Short mmCIF file of N, CA and C in Angstrom, two decimals:
data_model
loop_
_atom_site.label_atom_id
_atom_site.label_comp_id
_atom_site.label_asym_id
_atom_site.label_seq_id
_atom_site.Cartn_x
_atom_site.Cartn_y
_atom_site.Cartn_z
N MET A 1 127.63 -23.09 -20.08
CA MET A 1 126.26 -22.74 -20.41
C MET A 1 125.32 -23.86 -20.01
N HIS A 2 125.71 -25.11 -20.25
CA HIS A 2 124.89 -26.26 -19.90
C HIS A 2 124.71 -26.34 -18.39
N LYS A 3 125.74 -26.06 -17.62
CA LYS A 3 125.62 -26.11 -16.18
C LYS A 3 124.69 -25.02 -15.66
N THR A 4 124.72 -23.85 -16.27
CA THR A 4 123.86 -22.75 -15.85
C THR A 4 122.40 -23.12 -16.09
N THR A 5 122.08 -23.65 -17.24
CA THR A 5 120.71 -24.03 -17.56
C THR A 5 120.25 -25.14 -16.64
N LEU A 6 121.08 -26.11 -16.41
CA LEU A 6 120.73 -27.23 -15.54
C LEU A 6 120.54 -26.74 -14.12
N PHE A 7 121.42 -25.85 -13.66
CA PHE A 7 121.29 -25.31 -12.31
C PHE A 7 120.00 -24.52 -12.19
N ARG A 8 119.68 -23.71 -13.18
CA ARG A 8 118.44 -22.93 -13.17
C ARG A 8 117.25 -23.88 -13.18
N ALA A 9 117.34 -24.94 -13.94
CA ALA A 9 116.25 -25.90 -13.99
C ALA A 9 116.08 -26.61 -12.65
N LEU A 10 117.15 -26.80 -11.93
CA LEU A 10 117.08 -27.43 -10.61
C LEU A 10 116.47 -26.50 -9.58
N LEU A 11 116.77 -25.25 -9.67
CA LEU A 11 116.30 -24.31 -8.66
C LEU A 11 114.79 -24.16 -8.66
N VAL A 12 114.20 -24.04 -9.80
CA VAL A 12 112.76 -23.83 -9.88
C VAL A 12 112.01 -25.06 -9.38
N PRO A 13 112.34 -26.25 -9.84
CA PRO A 13 111.61 -27.41 -9.35
C PRO A 13 111.75 -27.62 -7.85
N THR A 14 112.90 -27.34 -7.31
CA THR A 14 113.09 -27.51 -5.88
C THR A 14 112.18 -26.57 -5.12
N ALA A 15 112.02 -25.35 -5.58
CA ALA A 15 111.14 -24.39 -4.91
C ALA A 15 109.70 -24.86 -4.99
N VAL A 16 109.30 -25.35 -6.14
CA VAL A 16 107.93 -25.81 -6.30
C VAL A 16 107.68 -27.02 -5.42
N LEU A 17 108.65 -27.91 -5.35
CA LEU A 17 108.53 -29.08 -4.50
C LEU A 17 108.34 -28.65 -3.05
N ALA A 18 109.10 -27.68 -2.62
CA ALA A 18 108.98 -27.19 -1.25
C ALA A 18 107.61 -26.57 -1.03
N LEU A 19 107.15 -25.80 -1.98
CA LEU A 19 105.83 -25.18 -1.85
C LEU A 19 104.73 -26.23 -1.88
N THR A 20 104.90 -27.25 -2.68
CA THR A 20 103.90 -28.30 -2.77
C THR A 20 103.79 -29.02 -1.44
N ALA A 21 104.91 -29.26 -0.81
CA ALA A 21 104.91 -29.94 0.48
C ALA A 21 104.27 -29.08 1.56
N CYS A 22 104.45 -27.79 1.48
CA CYS A 22 103.90 -26.88 2.48
C CYS A 22 102.64 -26.20 2.01
N GLY A 23 102.27 -26.39 0.77
CA GLY A 23 101.21 -25.58 0.16
C GLY A 23 99.80 -26.00 0.49
N GLY A 24 99.56 -27.13 1.13
CA GLY A 24 98.21 -27.57 1.41
C GLY A 24 97.40 -26.53 2.16
N GLY A 25 97.97 -25.97 3.21
CA GLY A 25 97.26 -24.97 3.99
C GLY A 25 97.16 -23.65 3.27
N ASP A 26 98.14 -23.31 2.48
CA ASP A 26 98.14 -22.04 1.77
C ASP A 26 97.07 -22.01 0.69
N ASP A 27 96.79 -23.15 0.06
CA ASP A 27 95.81 -23.18 -1.00
C ASP A 27 94.42 -22.86 -0.47
N ALA A 28 94.12 -23.26 0.77
CA ALA A 28 92.80 -23.01 1.33
C ALA A 28 92.57 -21.52 1.56
N GLU A 29 93.59 -20.81 1.95
CA GLU A 29 93.44 -19.39 2.23
C GLU A 29 93.08 -18.59 0.99
N PRO A 30 93.80 -18.73 -0.13
CA PRO A 30 93.43 -17.95 -1.30
C PRO A 30 92.02 -18.28 -1.80
N ASN A 31 91.60 -19.53 -1.65
CA ASN A 31 90.27 -19.90 -2.10
C ASN A 31 89.20 -19.26 -1.23
N SER A 32 89.52 -18.98 0.03
CA SER A 32 88.54 -18.33 0.89
C SER A 32 88.54 -16.82 0.69
N SER A 33 89.54 -16.27 0.07
CA SER A 33 89.63 -14.84 -0.18
C SER A 33 88.61 -14.32 -1.17
N PRO A 34 88.25 -15.07 -2.21
CA PRO A 34 87.34 -14.53 -3.20
C PRO A 34 85.99 -14.10 -2.63
N SER A 35 85.54 -14.66 -1.54
CA SER A 35 84.27 -14.26 -0.97
C SER A 35 84.22 -12.77 -0.66
N PRO A 36 85.25 -12.21 0.03
CA PRO A 36 85.21 -10.78 0.29
C PRO A 36 85.24 -9.94 -0.98
N THR A 37 85.92 -10.39 -2.04
CA THR A 37 85.98 -9.58 -3.26
C THR A 37 84.65 -9.58 -3.98
N ALA A 38 83.76 -10.52 -3.67
CA ALA A 38 82.43 -10.53 -4.25
C ALA A 38 81.53 -9.51 -3.56
N ASP A 39 82.01 -8.91 -2.50
CA ASP A 39 81.28 -7.90 -1.76
C ASP A 39 80.96 -6.72 -2.67
N PRO A 40 79.73 -6.21 -2.67
CA PRO A 40 79.36 -5.11 -3.56
C PRO A 40 80.18 -3.84 -3.34
N THR A 41 80.67 -3.62 -2.13
CA THR A 41 81.47 -2.42 -1.89
C THR A 41 82.79 -2.48 -2.63
N VAL A 42 83.32 -3.69 -2.78
CA VAL A 42 84.56 -3.84 -3.52
C VAL A 42 84.30 -3.67 -5.01
N ALA A 43 83.17 -4.16 -5.49
CA ALA A 43 82.84 -4.06 -6.91
C ALA A 43 82.64 -2.60 -7.33
N SER A 44 82.25 -1.75 -6.39
CA SER A 44 82.03 -0.35 -6.74
C SER A 44 83.30 0.48 -6.59
N SER A 45 84.41 -0.19 -6.46
CA SER A 45 85.69 0.50 -6.33
C SER A 45 85.97 1.34 -7.56
N SER A 46 86.72 2.42 -7.37
CA SER A 46 87.03 3.29 -8.49
C SER A 46 88.21 2.80 -9.32
N ALA A 47 88.83 1.71 -8.91
CA ALA A 47 89.96 1.17 -9.66
C ALA A 47 89.47 0.60 -10.99
N PRO A 48 90.14 0.95 -12.07
CA PRO A 48 89.72 0.43 -13.37
C PRO A 48 90.01 -1.07 -13.46
N PRO A 49 89.25 -1.79 -14.28
CA PRO A 49 89.45 -3.24 -14.40
C PRO A 49 90.87 -3.60 -14.82
N ALA A 50 91.50 -2.81 -15.66
CA ALA A 50 92.86 -3.11 -16.10
C ALA A 50 93.82 -3.08 -14.92
N ALA A 51 93.63 -2.12 -14.01
CA ALA A 51 94.49 -2.04 -12.83
C ALA A 51 94.29 -3.26 -11.94
N ALA A 52 93.06 -3.72 -11.84
CA ALA A 52 92.78 -4.91 -11.04
C ALA A 52 93.44 -6.13 -11.67
N ALA A 53 93.41 -6.22 -12.99
CA ALA A 53 94.04 -7.36 -13.68
C ALA A 53 95.55 -7.35 -13.45
N VAL A 54 96.15 -6.17 -13.53
CA VAL A 54 97.60 -6.08 -13.30
C VAL A 54 97.91 -6.46 -11.86
N GLU A 55 97.08 -6.01 -10.92
CA GLU A 55 97.30 -6.36 -9.52
C GLU A 55 97.21 -7.88 -9.34
N GLY A 56 96.23 -8.51 -9.99
CA GLY A 56 96.11 -9.97 -9.93
C GLY A 56 97.32 -10.66 -10.53
N ASP A 57 97.81 -10.14 -11.65
CA ASP A 57 98.99 -10.70 -12.28
C ASP A 57 100.21 -10.55 -11.39
N LYS A 58 100.31 -9.43 -10.70
CA LYS A 58 101.43 -9.22 -9.78
C LYS A 58 101.41 -10.29 -8.70
N LYS A 59 100.23 -10.57 -8.16
CA LYS A 59 100.12 -11.60 -7.11
C LYS A 59 100.52 -12.98 -7.64
N LEU A 60 100.13 -13.27 -8.87
CA LEU A 60 100.52 -14.54 -9.47
C LEU A 60 102.04 -14.64 -9.59
N CYS A 61 102.65 -13.56 -10.07
CA CYS A 61 104.10 -13.54 -10.24
C CYS A 61 104.81 -13.64 -8.89
N GLU A 62 104.28 -12.95 -7.90
CA GLU A 62 104.88 -13.02 -6.57
C GLU A 62 104.80 -14.43 -6.01
N ALA A 63 103.66 -15.11 -6.22
CA ALA A 63 103.51 -16.49 -5.77
C ALA A 63 104.48 -17.41 -6.50
N ALA A 64 104.62 -17.21 -7.80
CA ALA A 64 105.55 -18.03 -8.59
C ALA A 64 106.99 -17.77 -8.16
N ASN A 65 107.32 -16.52 -7.89
CA ASN A 65 108.67 -16.19 -7.45
C ASN A 65 108.95 -16.81 -6.08
N LYS A 66 107.95 -16.79 -5.20
CA LYS A 66 108.11 -17.40 -3.88
C LYS A 66 108.39 -18.90 -4.03
N ALA A 67 107.65 -19.52 -4.95
CA ALA A 67 107.88 -20.94 -5.21
C ALA A 67 109.31 -21.17 -5.67
N SER A 68 109.79 -20.31 -6.55
CA SER A 68 111.15 -20.41 -7.05
C SER A 68 112.18 -20.24 -5.92
N MET A 69 111.94 -19.25 -5.09
CA MET A 69 112.87 -18.99 -3.99
C MET A 69 112.87 -20.13 -2.98
N ASP A 70 111.70 -20.65 -2.65
CA ASP A 70 111.62 -21.78 -1.73
C ASP A 70 112.33 -22.99 -2.31
N LEU A 71 112.16 -23.20 -3.59
CA LEU A 71 112.82 -24.30 -4.28
C LEU A 71 114.33 -24.15 -4.21
N ARG A 72 114.80 -22.95 -4.48
CA ARG A 72 116.22 -22.67 -4.44
C ARG A 72 116.78 -22.98 -3.04
N GLN A 73 116.07 -22.55 -2.02
CA GLN A 73 116.52 -22.78 -0.65
C GLN A 73 116.55 -24.28 -0.33
N SER A 74 115.54 -25.01 -0.79
CA SER A 74 115.51 -26.45 -0.56
C SER A 74 116.69 -27.13 -1.23
N LEU A 75 117.00 -26.71 -2.44
CA LEU A 75 118.14 -27.28 -3.16
C LEU A 75 119.43 -26.96 -2.43
N LEU A 76 119.57 -25.72 -2.01
CA LEU A 76 120.78 -25.33 -1.27
C LEU A 76 120.90 -26.11 0.03
N ASP A 77 119.78 -26.32 0.72
CA ASP A 77 119.80 -27.09 1.96
C ASP A 77 120.25 -28.53 1.71
N ALA A 78 119.71 -29.14 0.65
CA ALA A 78 120.07 -30.52 0.33
C ALA A 78 121.54 -30.64 -0.02
N VAL A 79 122.05 -29.71 -0.81
CA VAL A 79 123.45 -29.74 -1.21
C VAL A 79 124.36 -29.50 -0.01
N SER A 80 123.97 -28.56 0.87
CA SER A 80 124.80 -28.27 2.04
C SER A 80 124.82 -29.44 3.02
N GLU A 81 123.79 -30.30 2.96
CA GLU A 81 123.77 -31.50 3.80
C GLU A 81 124.53 -32.65 3.14
N GLY A 82 125.10 -32.41 1.97
CA GLY A 82 125.90 -33.41 1.29
C GLY A 82 125.13 -34.34 0.38
N GLN A 83 123.88 -34.05 0.12
CA GLN A 83 123.08 -34.91 -0.76
C GLN A 83 123.44 -34.65 -2.22
N GLU A 84 123.53 -35.71 -2.97
CA GLU A 84 123.76 -35.61 -4.41
C GLU A 84 122.41 -35.67 -5.11
N PRO A 85 122.17 -34.78 -6.04
CA PRO A 85 120.91 -34.84 -6.78
C PRO A 85 120.81 -36.13 -7.59
N THR A 86 119.65 -36.76 -7.55
CA THR A 86 119.40 -37.99 -8.29
C THR A 86 118.34 -37.73 -9.35
N ALA A 87 118.22 -38.67 -10.29
CA ALA A 87 117.19 -38.55 -11.33
C ALA A 87 115.80 -38.52 -10.69
N GLU A 88 115.61 -39.29 -9.65
CA GLU A 88 114.32 -39.31 -8.95
C GLU A 88 114.02 -37.95 -8.30
N MET A 89 115.05 -37.32 -7.76
CA MET A 89 114.88 -36.00 -7.17
C MET A 89 114.46 -34.98 -8.24
N PHE A 90 115.09 -35.05 -9.40
CA PHE A 90 114.75 -34.15 -10.49
C PHE A 90 113.31 -34.39 -10.94
N GLN A 91 112.92 -35.64 -11.04
CA GLN A 91 111.55 -35.95 -11.46
C GLN A 91 110.56 -35.38 -10.45
N ASP A 92 110.83 -35.54 -9.17
CA ASP A 92 109.96 -34.97 -8.14
C ASP A 92 109.90 -33.45 -8.22
N ILE A 93 111.05 -32.84 -8.47
CA ILE A 93 111.12 -31.39 -8.57
C ILE A 93 110.32 -30.89 -9.76
N PHE A 94 110.51 -31.49 -10.92
CA PHE A 94 109.78 -31.06 -12.11
C PHE A 94 108.28 -31.30 -11.96
N THR A 95 107.92 -32.41 -11.33
CA THR A 95 106.51 -32.68 -11.08
C THR A 95 105.92 -31.61 -10.16
N GLY A 96 106.66 -31.27 -9.13
CA GLY A 96 106.21 -30.23 -8.22
C GLY A 96 106.07 -28.89 -8.92
N LEU A 97 107.03 -28.57 -9.78
CA LEU A 97 106.97 -27.32 -10.54
C LEU A 97 105.73 -27.28 -11.42
N ALA A 98 105.50 -28.36 -12.12
CA ALA A 98 104.34 -28.42 -13.02
C ALA A 98 103.06 -28.23 -12.22
N THR A 99 102.96 -28.90 -11.12
CA THR A 99 101.75 -28.82 -10.29
C THR A 99 101.57 -27.44 -9.68
N GLU A 100 102.62 -26.90 -9.09
CA GLU A 100 102.51 -25.61 -8.40
C GLU A 100 102.24 -24.46 -9.37
N PHE A 101 102.96 -24.41 -10.47
CA PHE A 101 102.74 -23.33 -11.42
C PHE A 101 101.36 -23.43 -12.07
N ALA A 102 100.87 -24.65 -12.31
CA ALA A 102 99.52 -24.82 -12.84
C ALA A 102 98.49 -24.33 -11.83
N SER A 103 98.72 -24.63 -10.56
CA SER A 103 97.80 -24.17 -9.51
C SER A 103 97.78 -22.65 -9.41
N ILE A 104 98.94 -22.05 -9.49
CA ILE A 104 99.04 -20.59 -9.43
C ILE A 104 98.33 -19.98 -10.64
N ALA A 105 98.60 -20.50 -11.82
CA ALA A 105 98.00 -19.97 -13.05
C ALA A 105 96.48 -20.12 -13.03
N ALA A 106 95.98 -21.20 -12.44
CA ALA A 106 94.54 -21.45 -12.41
C ALA A 106 93.78 -20.40 -11.61
N THR A 107 94.46 -19.66 -10.76
CA THR A 107 93.78 -18.64 -9.97
C THR A 107 93.71 -17.29 -10.67
N GLY A 108 94.32 -17.18 -11.84
CA GLY A 108 94.36 -15.91 -12.56
C GLY A 108 93.31 -15.79 -13.65
N ASP A 109 93.30 -14.64 -14.30
CA ASP A 109 92.39 -14.35 -15.40
C ASP A 109 92.84 -15.12 -16.64
N ALA A 110 91.94 -15.83 -17.26
CA ALA A 110 92.27 -16.68 -18.41
C ALA A 110 92.87 -15.89 -19.57
N ASP A 111 92.57 -14.59 -19.67
CA ASP A 111 93.09 -13.77 -20.76
C ASP A 111 94.44 -13.14 -20.45
N SER A 112 95.00 -13.42 -19.29
CA SER A 112 96.24 -12.80 -18.84
C SER A 112 97.47 -13.41 -19.51
N ALA A 113 98.39 -12.55 -19.90
CA ALA A 113 99.67 -13.01 -20.46
C ALA A 113 100.47 -13.75 -19.39
N VAL A 114 100.35 -13.33 -18.14
CA VAL A 114 101.05 -14.00 -17.04
C VAL A 114 100.51 -15.41 -16.87
N VAL A 115 99.21 -15.57 -16.89
CA VAL A 115 98.61 -16.90 -16.77
C VAL A 115 99.07 -17.79 -17.92
N ALA A 116 99.07 -17.26 -19.12
CA ALA A 116 99.53 -18.05 -20.28
C ALA A 116 100.99 -18.46 -20.12
N ALA A 117 101.82 -17.54 -19.64
CA ALA A 117 103.25 -17.84 -19.47
C ALA A 117 103.48 -18.87 -18.37
N LEU A 118 102.78 -18.73 -17.25
CA LEU A 118 102.94 -19.69 -16.16
C LEU A 118 102.41 -21.06 -16.56
N THR A 119 101.35 -21.08 -17.34
CA THR A 119 100.79 -22.35 -17.82
C THR A 119 101.78 -23.04 -18.76
N ALA A 120 102.37 -22.28 -19.67
CA ALA A 120 103.37 -22.86 -20.59
C ALA A 120 104.57 -23.39 -19.82
N TYR A 121 105.00 -22.64 -18.81
CA TYR A 121 106.11 -23.08 -17.98
C TYR A 121 105.76 -24.38 -17.27
N SER A 122 104.55 -24.44 -16.73
CA SER A 122 104.07 -25.64 -16.05
C SER A 122 104.08 -26.85 -16.98
N GLU A 123 103.62 -26.64 -18.22
CA GLU A 123 103.58 -27.72 -19.19
C GLU A 123 104.98 -28.24 -19.52
N GLU A 124 105.92 -27.33 -19.68
CA GLU A 124 107.30 -27.74 -19.98
C GLU A 124 107.93 -28.48 -18.80
N ALA A 125 107.62 -28.03 -17.59
CA ALA A 125 108.11 -28.73 -16.40
C ALA A 125 107.51 -30.13 -16.32
N GLY A 126 106.24 -30.25 -16.70
CA GLY A 126 105.60 -31.57 -16.73
C GLY A 126 106.25 -32.50 -17.73
N LYS A 127 106.62 -31.96 -18.89
CA LYS A 127 107.32 -32.76 -19.89
C LYS A 127 108.68 -33.22 -19.37
N ALA A 128 109.37 -32.34 -18.68
CA ALA A 128 110.67 -32.70 -18.11
C ALA A 128 110.51 -33.78 -17.05
N ALA A 129 109.44 -33.69 -16.26
CA ALA A 129 109.18 -34.71 -15.24
C ALA A 129 108.89 -36.05 -15.88
N ALA A 130 108.11 -36.05 -16.95
CA ALA A 130 107.76 -37.29 -17.63
C ALA A 130 108.98 -37.94 -18.28
N ALA A 131 109.96 -37.14 -18.67
CA ALA A 131 111.16 -37.67 -19.31
C ALA A 131 112.06 -38.39 -18.31
N GLU A 132 111.87 -38.14 -17.03
CA GLU A 132 112.63 -38.78 -15.96
C GLU A 132 114.13 -38.57 -16.10
N SER A 133 114.52 -37.42 -16.63
CA SER A 133 115.94 -37.12 -16.79
C SER A 133 116.17 -35.64 -16.53
N PRO A 134 117.20 -35.31 -15.75
CA PRO A 134 117.48 -33.90 -15.49
C PRO A 134 117.80 -33.12 -16.77
N GLU A 135 118.33 -33.79 -17.76
CA GLU A 135 118.68 -33.13 -19.01
C GLU A 135 117.45 -32.72 -19.82
N ALA A 136 116.28 -33.24 -19.46
CA ALA A 136 115.07 -32.93 -20.19
C ALA A 136 114.73 -31.44 -20.13
N ALA A 137 115.16 -30.77 -19.07
CA ALA A 137 114.88 -29.33 -18.94
C ALA A 137 115.84 -28.49 -19.76
N ASP A 138 116.88 -29.11 -20.27
CA ASP A 138 117.87 -28.39 -21.05
C ASP A 138 117.49 -28.45 -22.53
N ASN A 139 116.42 -27.71 -22.86
CA ASN A 139 115.95 -27.70 -24.24
C ASN A 139 115.38 -26.32 -24.56
N PRO A 140 115.31 -25.98 -25.83
CA PRO A 140 114.84 -24.64 -26.22
C PRO A 140 113.41 -24.33 -25.77
N ALA A 141 112.53 -25.31 -25.76
CA ALA A 141 111.14 -25.05 -25.36
C ALA A 141 111.06 -24.68 -23.89
N PHE A 142 111.81 -25.37 -23.05
CA PHE A 142 111.81 -25.06 -21.61
C PHE A 142 112.45 -23.69 -21.39
N ASP A 143 113.54 -23.42 -22.09
CA ASP A 143 114.18 -22.11 -21.97
C ASP A 143 113.25 -20.99 -22.41
N LYS A 144 112.53 -21.20 -23.50
CA LYS A 144 111.60 -20.18 -24.00
C LYS A 144 110.47 -19.96 -23.00
N ALA A 145 109.94 -21.03 -22.44
CA ALA A 145 108.85 -20.91 -21.45
C ALA A 145 109.34 -20.15 -20.22
N THR A 146 110.57 -20.42 -19.81
CA THR A 146 111.15 -19.71 -18.66
C THR A 146 111.29 -18.23 -18.97
N ASP A 147 111.86 -17.91 -20.13
CA ASP A 147 112.05 -16.51 -20.52
C ASP A 147 110.72 -15.78 -20.67
N THR A 148 109.73 -16.44 -21.23
CA THR A 148 108.41 -15.83 -21.41
C THR A 148 107.77 -15.53 -20.06
N ALA A 149 107.88 -16.45 -19.12
CA ALA A 149 107.31 -16.23 -17.79
C ALA A 149 108.01 -15.07 -17.09
N ILE A 150 109.32 -15.00 -17.21
CA ILE A 150 110.08 -13.90 -16.60
C ILE A 150 109.65 -12.58 -17.22
N GLU A 151 109.56 -12.53 -18.54
CA GLU A 151 109.17 -11.29 -19.23
C GLU A 151 107.75 -10.87 -18.89
N ALA A 152 106.83 -11.83 -18.78
CA ALA A 152 105.45 -11.51 -18.44
C ALA A 152 105.35 -10.90 -17.05
N CYS A 153 106.12 -11.44 -16.13
CA CYS A 153 106.11 -10.91 -14.76
C CYS A 153 106.79 -9.54 -14.71
N GLN A 154 107.86 -9.37 -15.46
CA GLN A 154 108.52 -8.06 -15.49
C GLN A 154 107.60 -7.01 -16.08
N ALA A 155 106.75 -7.39 -17.03
CA ALA A 155 105.82 -6.45 -17.66
C ALA A 155 104.78 -5.91 -16.68
N VAL A 156 104.50 -6.66 -15.62
CA VAL A 156 103.57 -6.17 -14.61
C VAL A 156 104.28 -5.64 -13.37
N GLY A 157 105.59 -5.51 -13.48
CA GLY A 157 106.36 -4.89 -12.41
C GLY A 157 106.90 -5.80 -11.34
N VAL A 158 106.99 -7.09 -11.62
CA VAL A 158 107.51 -8.05 -10.64
C VAL A 158 108.78 -8.68 -11.20
N SER A 159 109.87 -8.52 -10.46
CA SER A 159 111.12 -9.15 -10.84
C SER A 159 111.16 -10.56 -10.28
N VAL A 160 111.33 -11.54 -11.15
CA VAL A 160 111.35 -12.94 -10.73
C VAL A 160 112.66 -13.58 -11.18
N ASP A 161 112.96 -14.69 -10.57
CA ASP A 161 114.15 -15.45 -10.91
C ASP A 161 113.78 -16.92 -10.97
N PHE A 162 113.37 -17.37 -12.17
CA PHE A 162 112.98 -18.77 -12.34
C PHE A 162 114.14 -19.57 -12.81
#
């Protein structure tokens, strides 16, 4: 059980770290997208506000899942190259997770359950990074934040693996 939790904790930070390294250009694109949505023709859409909120939450979950998948691939690449995970690597991974998930959550609706879940996950990852120990992610608060984020994304129809 301990190995599963630790492995899961490693996968998410590695994906965030990978996204953080590549995310500079990606962050500019979403920020430029809001201009078209401010267009009056979009505002007069027949889609109800709740549907728009769910669509926004889906995008947040998809971005978070992509971060997780990229992290997983980075971890697998490092292990296949024979690298042993170090405490410094874990700290970088958790820092990346905290940063990336906070960035993703910041683009969502403040009243969203998905935003709240991703923010809580980001905070727990930040605590794990500050502890400078891979075992820091093996705690009930981090597990609860992970489960809450997964459940929030599943509620809007996005299957994630954090």
